Amino acid sequence: MAGEDGRRKRSEESRRKIIEALVALVGEGHVTPAAEQIAARAGVGLRTVFRQFADMEAIYAGMAQRMAREYHNWLDPFTAPDWRGQLGEMLDRRLETYERLMPYKRAADVHRHASAAIQQRHAGVLAAMRGRLVGLLPAAIVADAIRLETIDLLLSFETWQRLRIDQQLPPALARDVVSSGVARLLQPEE
């Protein structure tokens, strides 16, 4: 029994090291590191990598699961007393998280088309984000499909990535673009 517990703990530790190795490599800019690189960084043999994970998809799914924990503050209660202030808090939380997790999200997106696990996690995160947004906005804005969809788009990772990577805007300016766009959509119609 003690031997089985020791093997299980070593196995869990190997899995943790492999996932953390992938996280470190992706964080350094390696979007699709090879299994050999992951094994070397984790300090385990290549056979151990594939004893712990069926394939590379499973390793990336493990990274996606690990990174999902980084979204923890999105569910914290808002401190602002009104919905506009709470929307500002939501915007700040999302953009800070996008900036911090950008290399990992981009790596997961590269593998998403081939991974049911990553697709499922992605869909769950999107549904949670949308649910929180819809629950926060006034009914009149939610009922206006154009305004709702545009606000949802502006608050998306894809918008942040476009501003930061493709348009090469610094974080403060990219934040101002998103914030300004959302604010304009909240103006009463004339």
PDB file of C-alpha atoms in Angstrom:
ATOM      1  CA  MET A   1       0.000   0.000   0.000  1.00  0.00           C
ATOM      2  CA  ALA A   2       2.790   2.463   0.895  1.00  0.00           C
ATOM      3  CA  GLY A   3       4.546   1.574  -2.378  1.00  0.00           C
ATOM      4  CA  GLU A   4       1.425   2.371  -4.370  1.00  0.00           C
ATOM      5  CA  ASP A   5       1.052   5.721  -2.587  1.00  0.00           C
ATOM      6  CA  GLY A   6       4.679   6.569  -3.375  1.00  0.00           C
ATOM      7  CA  ARG A   7       4.256   5.664  -7.053  1.00  0.00           C
ATOM      8  CA  ARG A   8       1.062   7.698  -7.263  1.00  0.00           C
ATOM      9  CA  LYS A   9       2.765  10.725  -5.697  1.00  0.00           C
ATOM     10  CA  ARG A  10       5.736  10.405  -8.074  1.00  0.00           C
ATOM     11  CA  SER A  11       3.337  10.086 -11.000  1.00  0.00           C
ATOM     12  CA  GLU A  12       1.417  13.210  -9.912  1.00  0.00           C
ATOM     13  CA  GLU A  13       4.698  15.067  -9.437  1.00  0.00           C
ATOM     14  CA  SER A  14       5.870  14.038 -12.930  1.00  0.00           C
ATOM     15  CA  ARG A  15       2.586  15.251 -14.449  1.00  0.00           C
ATOM     16  CA  ARG A  16       2.907  18.553 -12.605  1.00  0.00           C
ATOM     17  CA  LYS A  17       6.518  19.002 -13.776  1.00  0.00           C
ATOM     18  CA  ILE A  18       5.582  18.250 -17.383  1.00  0.00           C
ATOM     19  CA  ILE A  19       2.729  20.769 -17.383  1.00  0.00           C
ATOM     20  CA  GLU A  20       4.895  23.403 -15.678  1.00  0.00           C
ATOM     21  CA  ALA A  21       7.655  22.750 -18.243  1.00  0.00           C
ATOM     22  CA  LEU A  22       5.194  23.351 -21.072  1.00  0.00           C
ATOM     23  CA  VAL A  23       3.930  26.510 -19.364  1.00  0.00           C
ATOM     24  CA  ALA A  24       7.513  27.776 -18.999  1.00  0.00           C
ATOM     25  CA  LEU A  25       8.430  27.003 -22.613  1.00  0.00           C
ATOM     26  CA  VAL A  26       5.290  28.637 -23.992  1.00  0.00           C
ATOM     27  CA  GLY A  27       5.880  31.630 -21.728  1.00  0.00           C
ATOM     28  CA  GLU A  28       9.317  31.985 -23.326  1.00  0.00           C
ATOM     29  CA  GLY A  29       7.738  32.136 -26.772  1.00  0.00           C
ATOM     30  CA  HIS A  30       7.799  28.488 -27.912  1.00  0.00           C
ATOM     31  CA  VAL A  31       4.242  28.113 -29.219  1.00  0.00           C
ATOM     32  CA  THR A  32       4.615  24.408 -30.038  1.00  0.00           C
ATOM     33  CA  PRO A  33       7.579  22.966 -28.139  1.00  0.00           C
ATOM     34  CA  ALA A  34       8.519  19.385 -28.948  1.00  0.00           C
ATOM     35  CA  ALA A  35       8.012  16.583 -26.454  1.00  0.00           C
ATOM     36  CA  GLU A  36      11.803  16.326 -26.131  1.00  0.00           C
ATOM     37  CA  GLN A  37      12.013  19.975 -25.072  1.00  0.00           C
ATOM     38  CA  ILE A  38       9.246  19.480 -22.531  1.00  0.00           C
ATOM     39  CA  ALA A  39      10.909  16.364 -21.115  1.00  0.00           C
ATOM     40  CA  ALA A  40      14.279  18.104 -20.829  1.00  0.00           C
ATOM     41  CA  ARG A  41      12.756  21.147 -19.098  1.00  0.00           C
ATOM     42  CA  ALA A  42      10.751  18.922 -16.733  1.00  0.00           C
ATOM     43  CA  GLY A  43      13.805  16.821 -15.893  1.00  0.00           C
ATOM     44  CA  VAL A  44      12.069  13.600 -16.915  1.00  0.00           C
ATOM     45  CA  GLY A  45      12.590  11.110 -19.700  1.00  0.00           C
ATOM     46  CA  LEU A  46      10.644  11.229 -22.926  1.00  0.00           C
ATOM     47  CA  ARG A  47       9.034   7.901 -22.032  1.00  0.00           C
ATOM     48  CA  THR A  48       7.781   9.429 -18.781  1.00  0.00           C
ATOM     49  CA  VAL A  49       6.084  12.217 -20.742  1.00  0.00           C
ATOM     50  CA  PHE A  50       4.096   9.707 -22.759  1.00  0.00           C
ATOM     51  CA  ARG A  51       3.468   7.452 -19.810  1.00  0.00           C
ATOM     52  CA  GLN A  52       1.783  10.400 -18.114  1.00  0.00           C
ATOM     53  CA  PHE A  53       0.023  11.797 -21.204  1.00  0.00           C
ATOM     54  CA  ALA A  54      -1.397   9.846 -24.125  1.00  0.00           C
ATOM     55  CA  ASP A  55      -0.206  12.400 -26.681  1.00  0.00           C
ATOM     56  CA  MET A  56       0.718  16.058 -27.160  1.00  0.00           C
ATOM     57  CA  GLU A  57      -2.960  17.017 -27.254  1.00  0.00           C
ATOM     58  CA  ALA A  58      -3.320  15.712 -23.707  1.00  0.00           C
ATOM     59  CA  ILE A  59      -0.335  17.788 -22.567  1.00  0.00           C
ATOM     60  CA  TYR A  60      -1.810  20.946 -24.113  1.00  0.00           C
ATOM     61  CA  ALA A  61      -5.174  20.121 -22.570  1.00  0.00           C
ATOM     62  CA  GLY A  62      -3.371  19.887 -19.217  1.00  0.00           C
ATOM     63  CA  MET A  63      -1.825  23.303 -19.813  1.00  0.00           C
ATOM     64  CA  ALA A  64      -5.235  24.754 -20.735  1.00  0.00           C
ATOM     65  CA  GLN A  65      -6.669  23.347 -17.506  1.00  0.00           C
ATOM     66  CA  ARG A  66      -3.746  24.750 -15.515  1.00  0.00           C
ATOM     67  CA  MET A  67      -4.115  28.177 -17.133  1.00  0.00           C
ATOM     68  CA  ALA A  68      -7.878  28.242 -16.527  1.00  0.00           C
ATOM     69  CA  ARG A  69      -7.071  28.653 -12.836  1.00  0.00           C
ATOM     70  CA  GLU A  70      -5.528  32.019 -13.730  1.00  0.00           C
ATOM     71  CA  TYR A  71      -9.013  33.354 -14.497  1.00  0.00           C
ATOM     72  CA  HIS A  72      -9.962  33.070 -10.802  1.00  0.00           C
ATOM     73  CA  ASN A  73     -10.455  36.796 -10.192  1.00  0.00           C
ATOM     74  CA  TRP A  74     -13.090  37.015 -12.915  1.00  0.00           C
ATOM     75  CA  LEU A  75     -15.625  35.506 -10.545  1.00  0.00           C
ATOM     76  CA  ASP A  76     -14.771  37.681  -7.550  1.00  0.00           C
ATOM     77  CA  PRO A  77     -17.626  39.968  -6.528  1.00  0.00           C
ATOM     78  CA  PHE A  78     -17.446  43.471  -7.931  1.00  0.00           C
ATOM     79  CA  THR A  79     -16.904  46.355  -5.531  1.00  0.00           C
ATOM     80  CA  ALA A  80     -18.529  49.139  -7.557  1.00  0.00           C
ATOM     81  CA  PRO A  81     -22.101  49.933  -6.475  1.00  0.00           C
ATOM     82  CA  ASP A  82     -23.541  50.313  -9.985  1.00  0.00           C
ATOM     83  CA  TRP A  83     -23.412  48.303 -13.206  1.00  0.00           C
ATOM     84  CA  ARG A  84     -21.261  50.866 -15.041  1.00  0.00           C
ATOM     85  CA  GLY A  85     -18.571  50.681 -12.378  1.00  0.00           C
ATOM     86  CA  GLN A  86     -18.819  46.900 -12.337  1.00  0.00           C
ATOM     87  CA  LEU A  87     -18.427  46.824 -16.117  1.00  0.00           C
ATOM     88  CA  GLY A  88     -15.260  48.906 -15.692  1.00  0.00           C
ATOM     89  CA  GLU A  89     -13.978  46.366 -13.173  1.00  0.00           C
ATOM     90  CA  MET A  90     -14.810  43.543 -15.588  1.00  0.00           C
ATOM     91  CA  LEU A  91     -12.932  45.318 -18.374  1.00  0.00           C
ATOM     92  CA  ASP A  92      -9.861  45.804 -16.167  1.00  0.00           C
ATOM     93  CA  ARG A  93      -9.873  42.186 -14.972  1.00  0.00           C
ATOM     94  CA  ARG A  94     -10.221  40.789 -18.459  1.00  0.00           C
ATOM     95  CA  LEU A  95      -7.565  42.948 -20.069  1.00  0.00           C
ATOM     96  CA  GLU A  96      -5.071  42.316 -17.261  1.00  0.00           C
ATOM     97  CA  THR A  97      -5.673  38.583 -17.598  1.00  0.00           C
ATOM     98  CA  TYR A  98      -5.408  38.659 -21.388  1.00  0.00           C
ATOM     99  CA  GLU A  99      -2.093  40.482 -21.188  1.00  0.00           C
ATOM    100  CA  ARG A 100      -0.683  38.041 -18.642  1.00  0.00           C
ATOM    101  CA  LEU A 101      -1.935  34.901 -20.383  1.00  0.00           C
ATOM    102  CA  MET A 102      -1.497  35.950 -24.020  1.00  0.00           C
ATOM    103  CA  PRO A 103       1.304  33.491 -24.928  1.00  0.00           C
ATOM    104  CA  TYR A 104      -0.575  30.569 -23.350  1.00  0.00           C
ATOM    105  CA  LYS A 105      -3.891  31.426 -24.964  1.00  0.00           C
ATOM    106  CA  ARG A 106      -2.215  31.789 -28.345  1.00  0.00           C
ATOM    107  CA  ALA A 107      -0.516  28.392 -27.932  1.00  0.00           C
ATOM    108  CA  ALA A 108      -3.780  26.747 -26.890  1.00  0.00           C
ATOM    109  CA  ASP A 109      -5.520  28.318 -29.890  1.00  0.00           C
ATOM    110  CA  VAL A 110      -2.932  26.774 -32.235  1.00  0.00           C
ATOM    111  CA  HIS A 111      -3.932  23.328 -30.937  1.00  0.00           C
ATOM    112  CA  ARG A 112      -7.638  23.963 -30.362  1.00  0.00           C
ATOM    113  CA  HIS A 113      -8.763  22.749 -33.802  1.00  0.00           C
ATOM    114  CA  ALA A 114      -7.384  19.272 -33.055  1.00  0.00           C
ATOM    115  CA  SER A 115      -8.247  18.995 -29.374  1.00  0.00           C
ATOM    116  CA  ALA A 116     -11.728  18.256 -28.097  1.00  0.00           C
ATOM    117  CA  ALA A 117     -10.562  18.985 -24.544  1.00  0.00           C
ATOM    118  CA  ILE A 118      -9.217  22.428 -25.446  1.00  0.00           C
ATOM    119  CA  GLN A 119     -12.352  23.165 -27.495  1.00  0.00           C
ATOM    120  CA  GLN A 120     -14.544  22.218 -24.546  1.00  0.00           C
ATOM    121  CA  ARG A 121     -12.562  24.328 -22.081  1.00  0.00           C
ATOM    122  CA  HIS A 122     -12.578  27.272 -24.507  1.00  0.00           C
ATOM    123  CA  ALA A 123     -16.349  27.014 -24.984  1.00  0.00           C
ATOM    124  CA  GLY A 124     -16.837  26.864 -21.208  1.00  0.00           C
ATOM    125  CA  VAL A 125     -14.732  29.976 -20.619  1.00  0.00           C
ATOM    126  CA  LEU A 126     -16.568  31.867 -23.370  1.00  0.00           C
ATOM    127  CA  ALA A 127     -19.955  30.860 -21.953  1.00  0.00           C
ATOM    128  CA  ALA A 128     -18.943  31.942 -18.442  1.00  0.00           C
ATOM    129  CA  MET A 129     -17.618  35.281 -19.723  1.00  0.00           C
ATOM    130  CA  ARG A 130     -20.756  35.940 -21.732  1.00  0.00           C
ATOM    131  CA  GLY A 131     -23.024  34.919 -18.879  1.00  0.00           C
ATOM    132  CA  ARG A 132     -21.269  37.281 -16.504  1.00  0.00           C
ATOM    133  CA  LEU A 133     -21.517  40.131 -19.028  1.00  0.00           C
ATOM    134  CA  VAL A 134     -25.213  39.549 -19.773  1.00  0.00           C
ATOM    135  CA  GLY A 135     -25.952  39.284 -16.058  1.00  0.00           C
ATOM    136  CA  LEU A 136     -24.313  42.636 -15.424  1.00  0.00           C
ATOM    137  CA  LEU A 137     -25.754  44.773 -18.231  1.00  0.00           C
ATOM    138  CA  PRO A 138     -29.184  46.413 -18.060  1.00  0.00           C
ATOM    139  CA  ALA A 139     -31.989  44.592 -19.875  1.00  0.00           C
ATOM    140  CA  ALA A 140     -32.264  47.350 -22.505  1.00  0.00           C
ATOM    141  CA  ILE A 141     -28.669  46.795 -23.628  1.00  0.00           C
ATOM    142  CA  VAL A 142     -28.996  42.991 -23.530  1.00  0.00           C
ATOM    143  CA  ALA A 143     -32.122  43.269 -25.703  1.00  0.00           C
ATOM    144  CA  ASP A 144     -30.204  45.342 -28.277  1.00  0.00           C
ATOM    145  CA  ALA A 145     -28.343  42.593 -30.147  1.00  0.00           C
ATOM    146  CA  ILE A 146     -25.981  44.967 -31.951  1.00  0.00           C
ATOM    147  CA  ARG A 147     -24.860  46.709 -28.761  1.00  0.00           C
ATOM    148  CA  LEU A 148     -24.558  43.478 -26.783  1.00  0.00           C
ATOM    149  CA  GLU A 149     -22.568  41.665 -29.465  1.00  0.00           C
ATOM    150  CA  THR A 150     -20.280  44.643 -30.009  1.00  0.00           C
ATOM    151  CA  ILE A 151     -19.558  45.003 -26.289  1.00  0.00           C
ATOM    152  CA  ASP A 152     -18.887  41.254 -26.087  1.00  0.00           C
ATOM    153  CA  LEU A 153     -16.511  41.544 -29.059  1.00  0.00           C
ATOM    154  CA  LEU A 154     -14.662  44.523 -27.589  1.00  0.00           C
ATOM    155  CA  LEU A 155     -14.140  42.642 -24.324  1.00  0.00           C
ATOM    156  CA  SER A 156     -12.794  39.520 -26.086  1.00  0.00           C
ATOM    157  CA  PHE A 157      -9.292  38.121 -26.130  1.00  0.00           C
ATOM    158  CA  GLU A 158      -9.327  38.348 -29.921  1.00  0.00           C
ATOM    159  CA  THR A 159      -9.790  42.112 -29.792  1.00  0.00           C
ATOM    160  CA  TRP A 160      -6.994  42.450 -27.238  1.00  0.00           C
ATOM    161  CA  GLN A 161      -4.678  40.273 -29.321  1.00  0.00           C
ATOM    162  CA  ARG A 162      -5.416  42.307 -32.454  1.00  0.00           C
ATOM    163  CA  LEU A 163      -4.652  45.580 -30.684  1.00  0.00           C
ATOM    164  CA  ARG A 164      -1.531  44.317 -28.908  1.00  0.00           C
ATOM    165  CA  ILE A 165       0.031  42.005 -31.500  1.00  0.00           C
ATOM    166  CA  ASP A 166      -1.246  42.999 -34.943  1.00  0.00           C
ATOM    167  CA  GLN A 167      -1.584  46.744 -34.360  1.00  0.00           C
ATOM    168  CA  GLN A 168       1.338  46.769 -31.887  1.00  0.00           C
ATOM    169  CA  LEU A 169      -0.349  49.148 -29.467  1.00  0.00           C
ATOM    170  CA  PRO A 170       1.127  49.499 -25.983  1.00  0.00           C
ATOM    171  CA  PRO A 171      -1.106  48.096 -23.199  1.00  0.00           C
ATOM    172  CA  ALA A 172      -2.310  51.490 -21.960  1.00  0.00           C
ATOM    173  CA  LEU A 173      -3.384  52.638 -25.422  1.00  0.00           C
ATOM    174  CA  ALA A 174      -5.014  49.281 -26.225  1.00  0.00           C
ATOM    175  CA  ARG A 175      -6.956  49.528 -22.951  1.00  0.00           C
ATOM    176  CA  ASP A 176      -8.074  53.057 -23.839  1.00  0.00           C
ATOM    177  CA  VAL A 177      -9.304  51.847 -27.252  1.00  0.00           C
ATOM    178  CA  VAL A 178     -11.386  49.079 -25.668  1.00  0.00           C
ATOM    179  CA  SER A 179     -12.672  51.300 -22.866  1.00  0.00           C
ATOM    180  CA  SER A 180     -13.589  54.104 -25.256  1.00  0.00           C
ATOM    181  CA  GLY A 181     -15.416  51.735 -27.590  1.00  0.00           C
ATOM    182  CA  VAL A 182     -17.445  50.252 -24.747  1.00  0.00           C
ATOM    183  CA  ALA A 183     -18.232  53.707 -23.321  1.00  0.00           C
ATOM    184  CA  ARG A 184     -19.569  54.872 -26.686  1.00  0.00           C
ATOM    185  CA  LEU A 185     -21.888  51.887 -26.852  1.00  0.00           C
ATOM    186  CA  LEU A 186     -23.298  52.749 -23.430  1.00  0.00           C
ATOM    187  CA  GLN A 187     -24.302  56.279 -24.465  1.00  0.00           C
ATOM    188  CA  PRO A 188     -28.039  56.802 -24.739  1.00  0.00           C
ATOM    189  CA  GLU A 189     -29.234  56.790 -28.326  1.00  0.00           C
ATOM    190  CA  GLU A 190     -30.064  60.204 -29.697  1.00  0.00           C
TER     191      GLU A 190
END
